[in-house]
Short mmCIF file of C-alpha atoms and ligand atoms in Angstrom, two decimals:
data_model
loop_
_atom_site.label_atom_id
_atom_site.label_comp_id
_atom_site.label_asym_id
_atom_site.label_seq_id
_atom_site.Cartn_x
_atom_site.Cartn_y
_atom_site.Cartn_z
CA MET A 23 107.10 29.11 111.92
CA THR A 24 106.14 28.04 108.21
CA ASP A 25 108.00 25.28 105.95
CA LEU A 26 107.97 27.80 103.10
CA LEU A 27 107.91 31.48 102.79
CA ILE A 28 107.29 33.03 99.30
CA ILE A 29 107.47 36.54 98.38
CA GLY A 30 105.37 37.57 95.64
CA ALA A 31 102.49 36.24 94.23
CA GLY A 32 102.88 36.39 90.37
CA PRO A 33 102.87 33.18 88.24
CA GLY A 34 106.30 31.99 89.91
CA GLY A 35 105.10 32.52 93.51
CA TYR A 36 101.62 31.25 93.31
CA LYS A 37 102.28 28.25 91.33
CA ALA A 38 105.31 27.24 93.84
CA ALA A 39 102.82 27.81 96.75
CA ALA A 40 100.05 25.57 95.27
CA HIS A 41 102.77 22.87 94.40
CA ALA A 42 104.14 22.95 98.00
CA ALA A 43 100.62 22.96 99.46
CA LYS A 44 99.73 19.83 97.59
CA HIS A 45 102.72 17.99 98.82
CA GLY A 46 101.89 19.11 102.61
CA LEU A 47 104.19 21.93 103.19
CA LYS A 48 102.87 24.85 105.31
CA VAL A 49 103.39 27.92 103.02
CA THR A 50 103.11 31.92 103.80
CA ILE A 51 103.02 33.77 100.61
CA ILE A 52 103.46 37.72 100.78
CA GLU A 53 101.88 39.93 98.13
CA GLU A 54 102.07 43.70 98.08
CA GLY A 55 99.63 44.22 95.27
CA HIS A 56 97.08 41.93 93.25
CA VAL A 57 97.88 38.25 93.28
CA GLY A 58 98.84 37.07 89.57
CA GLY A 59 101.43 39.62 89.34
CA THR A 60 102.64 41.09 86.14
CA CYS A 61 101.46 38.47 84.02
CA LEU A 62 97.64 38.37 85.05
CA ASN A 63 97.30 41.99 85.86
CA VAL A 64 99.29 44.03 83.43
CA GLY A 65 101.13 41.59 81.26
CA CYS A 66 100.37 38.25 79.41
CA ILE A 67 96.53 38.02 80.11
CA PRO A 68 95.66 41.64 79.55
CA THR A 69 97.75 41.89 76.17
CA LYS A 70 96.22 38.64 74.85
CA THR A 71 92.85 40.03 75.66
CA TYR A 72 93.84 42.89 73.40
CA VAL A 73 95.20 40.56 70.49
CA HIS A 74 91.92 38.52 70.53
CA SER A 75 89.45 41.48 70.63
CA ALA A 76 87.99 43.35 67.48
CA THR A 77 88.00 46.80 68.61
CA PHE A 78 89.68 48.96 71.04
CA GLU A 79 86.64 49.29 72.98
CA ASP A 80 85.84 45.54 73.20
CA ALA A 81 89.49 44.95 74.32
CA ARG A 82 88.95 47.44 77.36
CA GLU A 83 85.52 45.65 78.22
CA ARG A 84 86.75 42.31 78.04
CA MET A 85 90.10 42.95 79.89
CA ALA A 86 87.63 44.49 82.85
CA GLN A 87 86.07 40.99 82.90
CA VAL A 88 88.62 38.63 82.28
CA VAL A 89 91.51 39.90 84.60
CA PRO A 90 89.13 39.97 87.97
CA GLN A 91 87.98 36.54 87.01
CA LEU A 92 91.30 35.08 86.69
CA ARG A 93 92.43 36.74 89.89
CA GLN A 94 89.61 35.09 91.72
CA GLY A 95 90.79 31.77 90.11
CA VAL A 96 94.37 32.59 91.80
CA GLU A 97 92.67 33.66 94.99
CA GLY A 98 90.83 30.33 95.22
CA ILE A 99 94.23 28.52 94.67
CA LEU A 100 95.82 30.34 97.52
CA SER A 101 92.67 29.62 99.78
CA HIS A 102 94.25 25.97 100.12
CA PRO A 103 94.37 24.93 103.94
CA ASN A 104 98.18 24.94 103.92
CA ILE A 105 98.56 28.19 102.48
CA THR A 106 98.51 31.81 104.27
CA LEU A 107 98.31 34.71 101.95
CA VAL A 108 99.50 37.95 103.48
CA ARG A 109 99.23 41.14 102.23
CA GLY A 110 101.89 43.83 102.44
CA LYS A 111 105.38 44.50 101.17
CA ALA A 112 107.87 42.13 102.40
CA SER A 113 111.16 43.19 103.71
CA PHE A 114 114.20 40.96 104.83
CA VAL A 115 115.13 41.28 108.67
CA ASP A 116 117.77 38.59 108.24
CA ALA A 117 118.33 35.47 105.92
CA HIS A 118 115.47 33.53 107.67
CA THR A 119 113.08 36.41 108.55
CA VAL A 120 110.72 38.75 106.55
CA SER A 121 108.71 41.44 107.90
CA THR A 122 105.63 43.46 106.47
CA PRO A 123 105.04 47.29 107.24
CA ASP A 124 102.35 46.34 109.61
CA GLY A 125 104.75 44.97 111.95
CA GLN A 126 104.41 41.14 111.24
CA THR A 127 107.40 38.88 111.04
CA PHE A 128 107.63 35.48 109.26
CA THR A 129 110.38 33.11 109.75
CA ALA A 130 111.16 30.15 107.38
CA ASP A 131 114.15 27.95 106.70
CA ASN A 132 113.16 27.97 102.74
CA ILE A 133 112.54 31.42 101.36
CA ILE A 134 111.70 32.02 97.76
CA ILE A 135 111.93 35.35 96.38
CA ALA A 136 109.53 35.88 93.22
CA THR A 137 109.17 39.77 93.13
CA GLY A 138 109.21 39.85 89.12
CA SER A 139 110.23 42.87 87.36
CA THR A 140 109.22 46.39 86.30
CA SER A 141 109.61 48.37 82.90
CA LYS A 142 113.27 49.56 81.98
CA MET A 143 113.22 53.20 81.36
CA LEU A 144 114.93 55.35 78.81
CA ASN A 145 118.42 56.64 79.85
CA ILE A 146 117.35 60.02 77.98
CA GLY A 147 116.53 62.22 80.84
CA PRO A 148 113.16 63.48 82.22
CA LEU A 149 110.14 62.14 79.97
CA PRO A 150 107.10 64.47 79.63
CA THR A 151 103.82 63.03 81.31
CA SER A 152 101.08 65.43 80.12
CA PRO A 153 100.35 67.11 77.15
CA ARG A 154 99.61 70.15 78.92
CA GLY A 155 102.35 69.95 81.68
CA GLY A 156 104.87 71.99 79.64
CA GLU A 157 107.97 70.88 81.18
CA GLY A 158 108.97 67.28 81.03
CA CYS A 159 109.14 65.26 84.21
CA ALA A 160 110.00 61.65 85.15
CA LEU A 161 107.40 58.72 84.34
CA PRO A 162 105.82 57.51 87.40
CA SER A 163 107.22 53.90 88.41
CA SER A 164 105.70 50.67 87.60
CA GLU A 165 105.50 49.67 91.35
CA ALA A 166 103.05 52.45 91.51
CA ARG A 167 100.85 51.14 88.70
CA LEU A 168 100.90 47.36 89.85
CA SER A 169 99.64 48.61 93.31
CA PRO A 170 96.14 48.09 94.38
CA SER A 171 95.67 51.54 95.19
CA GLY A 172 95.25 51.91 91.52
CA GLU A 173 97.66 54.83 90.85
CA GLN A 174 98.12 55.24 87.22
CA GLY A 175 100.53 56.68 84.75
CA ARG A 176 97.86 58.28 82.27
CA GLY A 177 100.54 60.62 80.12
CA PRO A 178 101.53 60.49 76.74
CA VAL A 179 104.70 58.92 77.64
CA VAL A 180 103.91 55.55 79.09
CA ASP A 181 105.04 51.82 79.65
CA SER A 182 103.03 48.95 78.85
CA THR A 183 100.94 49.18 82.01
CA GLY A 184 100.25 52.64 81.32
CA LEU A 185 99.24 51.77 77.51
CA LEU A 186 96.86 49.34 78.99
CA GLN A 187 95.16 52.01 81.05
CA LEU A 188 94.45 54.26 78.23
CA ASP A 189 90.60 55.04 77.92
CA ALA A 190 90.87 56.04 74.34
CA LEU A 191 92.53 54.87 71.24
CA PRO A 192 95.46 56.97 70.35
CA LYS A 193 95.39 58.36 66.81
CA ARG A 194 99.25 58.06 66.44
CA LEU A 195 101.52 55.87 68.69
CA CYS A 196 105.07 55.80 68.66
CA ILE A 197 106.91 52.66 69.96
CA ILE A 198 110.30 52.88 71.19
CA GLY A 199 111.70 49.44 71.14
CA ALA A 200 110.69 46.43 68.82
CA GLY A 201 111.20 43.48 71.10
CA VAL A 202 108.29 41.26 72.10
CA ILE A 203 106.15 43.90 74.06
CA GLY A 204 106.80 46.73 71.61
CA MET A 205 105.83 44.28 68.51
CA GLU A 206 102.66 42.86 70.15
CA PHE A 207 101.56 46.28 71.13
CA ALA A 208 102.25 47.72 67.40
CA SER A 209 100.20 44.92 65.70
CA VAL A 210 97.36 45.17 67.94
CA PHE A 211 97.09 48.90 68.00
CA ASN A 212 97.75 49.11 63.92
CA ARG A 213 94.93 46.60 64.00
CA PHE A 214 92.68 48.63 66.21
CA GLY A 215 93.24 51.74 63.72
CA ALA A 216 96.05 53.68 65.20
CA GLU A 217 98.66 55.13 62.96
CA VAL A 218 101.64 53.13 64.55
CA THR A 219 105.67 53.91 64.17
CA VAL A 220 108.31 51.70 65.79
CA ILE A 221 111.78 53.07 66.41
CA GLU A 222 114.23 50.56 67.03
CA PHE A 223 118.13 50.63 68.07
CA LEU A 224 118.72 47.48 66.54
CA LYS A 225 119.01 46.33 62.93
CA GLU A 226 116.30 43.95 63.38
CA CYS A 227 113.19 43.24 65.66
CA LEU A 228 113.01 40.48 68.27
CA PRO A 229 117.01 39.62 68.55
CA ALA A 230 115.82 36.10 70.13
CA LEU A 231 114.06 34.97 67.09
CA ASP A 232 115.97 33.78 63.92
CA SER A 233 116.86 36.79 61.96
CA ASP A 234 115.33 35.69 58.61
CA ILE A 235 111.77 35.06 60.39
CA ALA A 236 111.95 38.24 62.47
CA LYS A 237 112.61 39.98 59.08
CA ARG A 238 109.60 38.40 57.33
CA LEU A 239 107.36 39.14 60.48
CA ARG A 240 108.55 42.74 60.20
CA LYS A 241 107.84 43.02 56.71
CA GLN A 242 104.54 41.52 57.05
CA MET A 243 103.77 44.12 59.54
CA GLU A 244 104.73 46.93 57.37
CA LYS A 245 102.22 45.67 54.78
CA GLN A 246 99.72 45.98 57.36
CA GLY A 247 100.67 49.48 57.75
CA VAL A 248 103.01 49.73 60.87
CA THR A 249 105.93 52.13 59.93
CA PHE A 250 109.40 50.82 61.31
CA TYR A 251 112.62 52.90 61.95
CA MET A 252 115.37 50.09 62.42
CA GLY A 253 118.80 51.10 63.48
CA ALA A 254 117.47 54.25 64.77
CA GLY A 255 118.50 55.57 68.28
CA VAL A 256 115.89 57.84 70.19
CA LYS A 257 117.60 61.21 71.34
CA SER A 258 115.01 62.81 73.16
CA LEU A 259 111.06 63.54 73.72
CA SER A 260 109.58 66.68 74.27
CA PRO A 261 106.09 68.07 74.40
CA ILE A 262 104.72 69.70 71.31
CA PRO A 263 105.51 73.22 71.76
CA SER A 264 102.62 75.40 73.32
CA PRO A 265 102.11 77.97 70.41
CA VAL A 266 101.16 75.01 68.17
CA ARG A 267 98.87 73.39 70.99
CA GLU A 268 97.34 76.63 71.94
CA GLY A 269 96.31 76.69 68.12
CA GLY A 270 94.15 73.72 69.03
CA THR A 271 95.37 71.56 66.11
CA ARG A 272 98.10 69.35 67.59
CA GLU A 273 99.21 68.21 70.50
CA GLY A 274 101.27 65.26 71.96
CA THR A 275 104.98 64.39 71.98
CA LEU A 276 107.76 64.75 69.39
CA VAL A 277 110.08 61.83 69.61
CA PHE A 278 113.74 62.89 68.18
CA PHE A 279 115.77 60.04 66.81
CA GLU A 280 118.93 59.67 64.66
CA GLN A 281 119.09 56.99 61.85
CA LYS A 282 122.25 56.58 59.46
CA GLY A 283 123.55 59.92 60.51
CA LYS A 284 120.45 61.72 59.91
CA GLU A 285 118.23 63.69 62.83
CA LEU A 286 114.52 62.73 62.43
CA SER A 287 111.64 63.18 64.33
CA VAL A 288 108.00 61.72 64.99
CA GLU A 289 104.95 63.22 66.28
CA ALA A 290 102.72 60.95 68.56
CA ASP A 291 99.85 61.46 70.79
CA VAL A 292 101.17 58.64 72.88
CA VAL A 293 104.66 57.11 73.32
CA LEU A 294 105.28 53.74 74.48
CA VAL A 295 108.55 52.90 76.05
CA ALA A 296 109.12 49.39 75.44
CA THR A 297 112.75 48.87 76.02
CA GLY A 298 112.70 46.02 78.43
CA ARG A 299 112.21 45.15 82.00
CA LYS A 300 114.39 45.11 85.07
CA PRO A 301 114.40 42.91 88.07
CA ARG A 302 112.25 44.13 91.08
CA THR A 303 114.09 44.29 94.34
CA GLU A 304 113.56 47.81 95.78
CA GLY A 305 112.70 47.75 99.28
CA LEU A 306 113.43 44.00 99.88
CA ASN A 307 116.56 45.19 101.96
CA LEU A 308 118.53 42.11 100.28
CA GLU A 309 121.74 42.85 102.28
CA ALA A 310 120.03 41.68 105.52
CA ALA A 311 119.89 38.29 104.10
CA CYS A 312 123.28 38.71 102.46
CA ILE A 313 122.33 38.72 98.90
CA THR A 314 124.45 41.03 96.35
CA LEU A 315 122.73 41.84 93.12
CA ALA A 316 124.52 41.25 89.81
CA PRO A 317 125.77 44.33 88.06
CA ASN A 318 122.49 44.06 86.02
CA GLY A 319 120.21 44.26 89.02
CA THR A 320 119.28 40.36 89.12
CA ILE A 321 119.60 38.23 91.94
CA PRO A 322 122.07 35.63 90.74
CA VAL A 323 121.24 31.97 91.14
CA ASP A 324 122.62 28.61 90.13
CA GLU A 325 121.06 26.00 88.03
CA HIS A 326 118.51 24.97 90.73
CA PHE A 327 117.84 28.71 91.49
CA GLU A 328 119.37 28.83 94.62
CA VAL A 329 121.07 32.27 95.47
CA ALA A 330 124.33 31.31 94.61
CA PRO A 331 126.74 31.15 97.74
CA SER A 332 129.64 32.48 95.22
CA ASN A 333 127.69 35.79 95.29
CA LEU A 334 127.49 36.32 98.93
CA PRO A 335 130.10 38.55 100.70
CA GLU A 336 133.17 36.57 101.93
CA GLY A 337 132.84 35.71 105.49
CA ARG A 338 128.92 35.97 105.46
CA LEU A 339 128.01 32.51 104.53
CA THR A 340 127.41 31.27 107.84
CA ASP A 341 124.95 34.06 108.14
CA ARG A 342 122.96 32.40 105.62
CA THR A 343 120.51 29.45 105.34
CA VAL A 344 121.97 27.09 102.98
CA SER A 345 120.72 24.59 100.70
CA PRO A 346 118.80 21.04 100.32
CA SER A 347 122.00 20.10 99.25
CA GLY A 348 124.12 21.22 102.26
CA ASP A 349 123.25 22.81 105.52
CA GLU A 350 119.87 21.56 106.93
CA ARG A 351 118.54 24.82 107.72
CA GLY A 352 117.14 25.41 104.37
CA ALA A 353 117.99 27.81 101.39
CA LEU A 354 117.08 31.01 99.93
CA PHE A 355 115.81 30.80 96.35
CA ALA A 356 114.87 33.57 93.47
CA ILE A 357 112.66 32.39 90.68
CA GLY A 358 111.02 34.18 87.73
CA ASP A 359 111.73 37.51 86.25
CA VAL A 360 113.95 38.50 89.36
CA ASN A 361 116.71 36.37 88.62
CA GLY A 362 116.51 37.41 84.83
CA LYS A 363 117.15 33.94 83.36
CA GLN A 364 114.07 33.53 81.02
CA MET A 365 111.75 36.55 81.66
CA LEU A 366 108.42 34.46 80.77
CA ALA A 367 105.52 33.28 82.95
CA HIS A 368 105.82 29.63 82.09
CA ALA A 369 109.47 29.99 83.07
CA ALA A 370 108.68 31.73 86.39
CA GLU A 371 106.04 28.69 86.94
CA MET A 372 108.42 25.88 86.04
CA GLN A 373 111.36 27.28 88.20
CA GLY A 374 109.01 27.42 91.26
CA ILE A 375 107.86 23.84 90.70
CA HIS A 376 111.59 22.88 90.22
CA VAL A 377 112.44 24.64 93.60
CA VAL A 378 109.66 23.07 95.52
CA ASN A 379 110.48 19.79 94.20
CA ARG A 380 114.33 20.17 95.41
CA ILE A 381 113.15 21.30 98.93
CA LEU A 382 110.80 17.96 98.87
CA GLY A 383 113.60 16.11 97.46
CA ILE A 384 111.59 15.07 94.38
CA GLU A 385 113.72 14.55 91.38
CA ASP A 386 112.39 16.08 88.17
CA ASN A 387 113.49 16.27 84.53
CA ILE A 388 112.45 19.86 83.64
CA ARG A 389 114.61 21.22 80.71
CA PHE A 390 115.13 24.56 81.28
CA ASP A 391 117.55 24.60 78.34
CA VAL A 392 114.23 23.98 76.03
CA MET A 393 112.23 27.09 76.62
CA PRO A 394 109.51 28.04 74.15
CA ALA A 395 108.56 31.57 73.74
CA ALA A 396 105.80 33.15 71.54
CA ILE A 397 105.23 36.67 70.07
CA PHE A 398 101.72 37.21 69.74
CA THR A 399 101.66 39.52 66.81
CA SER A 400 99.38 39.02 63.65
CA PRO A 401 100.67 36.50 62.37
CA GLU A 402 102.16 35.11 65.44
CA ALA A 403 105.82 34.21 65.95
CA ALA A 404 107.29 31.55 68.14
CA CYS A 405 110.76 29.78 68.86
CA VAL A 406 112.08 27.05 70.89
CA GLY A 407 116.22 26.57 70.93
CA PRO A 408 118.95 28.18 69.24
CA SER A 409 118.23 30.30 66.09
CA GLU A 410 120.38 29.53 62.85
CA ASP A 411 122.33 32.55 63.65
CA GLN A 412 123.35 31.53 67.19
CA LEU A 413 123.99 27.94 65.71
CA LYS A 414 126.58 29.57 63.27
CA GLU A 415 128.08 31.92 66.11
CA GLN A 416 128.41 28.82 68.43
CA GLY A 417 129.99 26.76 65.34
CA THR A 418 127.39 24.03 66.11
CA PRO A 419 127.24 21.84 62.77
CA TYR A 420 123.49 22.09 61.74
CA GLU A 421 121.11 21.55 59.19
CA CYS A 422 118.27 23.71 58.24
CA HIS A 423 114.97 22.44 57.12
CA LYS A 424 112.19 24.94 56.19
CA SER A 425 108.36 24.83 54.87
CA PHE A 426 105.99 27.35 53.97
CA TYR A 427 102.42 28.01 54.91
CA ARG A 428 101.37 28.65 51.28
CA ALA A 429 101.82 24.97 50.71
CA ASN A 430 99.77 23.91 53.54
CA GLY A 431 95.91 23.24 52.69
CA LYS A 432 94.52 24.30 56.09
CA ALA A 433 96.59 27.63 55.81
CA LEU A 434 95.11 27.97 52.48
CA ALA A 435 91.48 27.46 53.55
CA MET A 436 91.97 29.78 56.45
CA ASN A 437 93.60 32.22 54.07
CA GLU A 438 96.66 32.41 56.38
CA THR A 439 99.18 31.65 53.89
CA GLU A 440 102.05 34.22 55.21
CA GLY A 441 104.02 32.07 57.09
CA MET A 442 107.19 29.98 57.46
CA VAL A 443 108.89 27.17 59.48
CA LYS A 444 112.46 26.66 60.03
CA LEU A 445 113.75 23.69 61.80
CA CYS A 446 117.42 23.16 62.55
CA THR A 447 118.69 19.78 63.24
CA GLU A 448 122.04 17.79 63.82
CA PRO A 449 123.42 16.89 60.50
CA GLY A 450 122.09 14.00 58.53
CA GLU A 451 118.58 14.76 59.90
CA GLY A 452 119.50 13.82 63.34
CA ARG A 453 117.94 15.22 66.67
CA ILE A 454 116.08 18.55 66.52
CA LEU A 455 117.99 21.40 67.90
CA SER A 456 115.38 24.32 67.23
CA ALA A 457 112.21 25.53 65.65
CA HIS A 458 111.70 29.12 64.75
CA ILE A 459 108.15 29.63 63.06
CA PHE A 460 106.14 32.79 61.88
CA GLY A 461 102.58 32.47 60.78
CA ALA A 462 99.16 31.72 62.04
CA HIS A 463 99.31 29.54 65.47
CA ALA A 464 103.02 29.58 65.43
CA ALA A 465 103.13 29.13 69.29
CA ASP A 466 101.01 25.91 68.96
CA LEU A 467 103.32 24.51 66.36
CA VAL A 468 106.37 25.38 68.48
CA GLN A 469 104.96 23.58 71.41
CA GLU A 470 104.71 20.23 69.50
CA VAL A 471 108.52 20.69 68.44
CA THR A 472 109.33 21.61 72.08
CA ALA A 473 108.09 17.77 73.05
CA TYR A 474 110.17 16.39 70.27
CA ILE A 475 113.35 18.63 71.51
CA THR A 476 112.54 17.71 75.21
CA LEU A 477 112.67 13.74 74.38
CA GLY A 478 115.61 14.03 72.09
CA ALA A 479 113.66 13.03 68.95
CA THR A 480 115.08 13.16 65.33
CA LEU A 481 113.46 14.77 62.37
CA GLN A 482 112.64 11.28 61.14
CA GLN A 483 110.71 10.47 64.20
CA LEU A 484 108.84 13.89 63.63
CA ARG A 485 107.90 12.79 60.04
CA ASP A 486 106.89 9.26 61.37
CA THR A 487 104.50 10.75 63.71
CA VAL A 488 100.93 10.69 62.17
CA HIS A 489 99.62 14.19 61.96
CA ILE A 490 96.10 15.08 61.46
CA HIS A 491 94.72 16.27 58.00
CA PRO A 492 93.97 18.88 57.14
CA THR A 493 96.13 20.94 60.18
CA LEU A 494 98.56 23.62 60.04
CA SER A 495 100.69 20.98 62.00
CA GLU A 496 101.29 19.48 58.96
CA VAL A 497 103.61 22.18 57.72
CA LEU A 498 105.96 20.60 60.33
CA ILE A 499 106.38 17.14 58.53
CA GLU A 500 106.36 19.11 55.14
CA VAL A 501 109.86 20.59 55.96
CA ASN A 502 112.37 19.89 52.91
P1 LIG B 4 105.63 38.81 88.52
O1 LIG B 4 104.58 38.50 87.74
O2 LIG B 4 106.11 40.29 88.31
O3 LIG B 4 105.18 38.90 90.16
C1 LIG B 4 105.82 39.52 90.84
C2 LIG B 4 104.83 39.71 92.23
O4 LIG B 4 105.60 40.00 93.27
C3 LIG B 4 103.94 40.86 91.85
O5 LIG B 4 102.63 40.59 92.12
C4 LIG B 4 104.61 42.01 92.80
O6 LIG B 4 103.32 42.96 93.51
C5 LIG B 4 105.14 41.04 94.01
N1 LIG B 4 106.02 41.80 94.64
C6 LIG B 4 107.18 42.52 94.14
N2 LIG B 4 107.84 42.86 95.43
C7 LIG B 4 107.31 42.43 96.46
C8 LIG B 4 107.56 42.67 97.89
N3 LIG B 4 108.57 43.36 98.42
N4 LIG B 4 106.68 42.28 98.88
C9 LIG B 4 105.48 41.41 98.28
N5 LIG B 4 105.13 41.23 96.96
C10 LIG B 4 106.08 41.85 96.21
N6 LIG B 4 105.23 36.08 79.50
C11 LIG B 4 104.85 35.02 78.85
O7 LIG B 4 105.28 33.88 78.93
N7 LIG B 4 103.92 35.41 77.81
C12 LIG B 4 103.40 36.73 77.47
O8 LIG B 4 102.59 36.46 76.51
C13 LIG B 4 103.76 37.65 78.01
N8 LIG B 4 103.33 38.84 77.76
C14 LIG B 4 103.70 39.95 78.39
C15 LIG B 4 103.30 41.19 78.22
C16 LIG B 4 103.60 42.23 78.81
C17 LIG B 4 102.84 43.66 78.40
C18 LIG B 4 104.31 42.02 80.14
C19 LIG B 4 105.09 43.43 80.78
C20 LIG B 4 104.95 40.91 80.45
C21 LIG B 4 104.51 39.67 79.75
N9 LIG B 4 105.06 38.48 79.98
C22 LIG B 4 104.92 37.53 79.30
C23 LIG B 4 106.10 38.22 80.82
C24 LIG B 4 105.46 37.65 82.24
O9 LIG B 4 104.55 38.70 82.68
C25 LIG B 4 106.50 37.63 83.41
O10 LIG B 4 107.65 36.87 82.69
C26 LIG B 4 105.86 37.04 84.39
O11 LIG B 4 104.94 37.75 84.98
C27 LIG B 4 107.04 36.60 85.67
O12 LIG B 4 106.68 35.98 86.92
P2 LIG B 4 107.09 36.31 88.22
O13 LIG B 4 106.13 35.71 88.99
O14 LIG B 4 108.73 36.23 88.17
O15 LIG B 4 106.92 37.87 88.66
#
């Protein structure tokens, strides 16, 4: 018997395990792949290694060093005497019991599901995986690529995991989707020297970002050489016809799409499908724990990330463990990408910490409504709080305050003059509601504003705070 059972050792799961163990709980954590999850193995860390490498070859080399080093660090954290790390795929037997394929079973009052997400694929039928394959076939699942067995998708149509496994820089990369993952890879592969085309269904990239900021970032990336087709829907993909290939001059994939009623196509050596991520619940046998998925595939949870009783089938409530707030038998929680609330590594971590605090009866003041996010393009973009577009839609009264990097001494000294800050406040320069920034080190600047918003500070209090000169952070107090 263990106090807490956690399924998945990504940032949500392993941080929760460490926090619980530190507070004296006996924890069992089950992981079917590498510890560190998507973030460490095929997400945040590898992509940021690419962002901070000069060439594709350097990036490959550094990723091969950085990822195992960090993985070792996580294994070190999980070697705490209160933590048992079990290798295997977990599956529910009932609401208190989980088993692994080698026949082990584990029982706990409190169980945290932290199984993360996988890439969403395009709904346009079969995709080609090999330029020589002739007929199209389905892209291998990301589960396979996250597994320690090292199965890899190396075809010309890949998801983000497959792209990180390419041995050579593609000459022409076509990216379907201008969300965070698509934009980050567009920026970095363009810098490495690939010819990058991005096709996006929506009118503007990065829908969570202020549309003004998103447009400026896209224009900047266009100047750097990335080609964008916005408001364009991909219709089909097909391998380049055999006669052409046999001529020895062209191979790859043709991406057919429609923009403003016109049929267009792009040729690419590699196609990255970056159309979002979906919760990972396959094989968990959630029915045994009486958990019903929401129509979008997420595990529905309440504001404390407890699997909401309202989502359980009627009459089954007594089968289920419930709640630090109710039944003494404990509860089922779902944190991180699998609940679909905020698909970010730091959101998963903080949700895990909050759940453990609930189990321990510790009050915390984590503000899940103040969730900063960054896009590590060149230059960066980052945001916290609602965009100006969202404030307008909600009918929330606000004031918008702007400043530009070109007027900041440090930005000029760094030759990083492209950038803009947008702060929205309550009317009368009241409490700060949000910050949307594009420009060098935008993530760091947004982090500062996140602290002000969390503490309910006003724009005047931000202005009254002494900022080191010369720093980029002065751009915040330079807003109009
Ligand atoms: P995961 O990290 O996905 O971990 C889940 C773990 O559960 C995995 O290790 C999996 O093997 C395991 N698992 C699943 N099912 C089972 C089972 N049945 N039994 C046992 N184990 C199981 N976020 C950021 O905040 N910043 C970034 O810069 C950033 N960049 C990203 C770049 C890319 C290319 C991608 C794909 C994602 C990026 N993200 C980023 C998102 C971030 O990786 C995720 O939000 C984060 O990893 C979610 O953490 P998690 O713990 O919920 O799940």
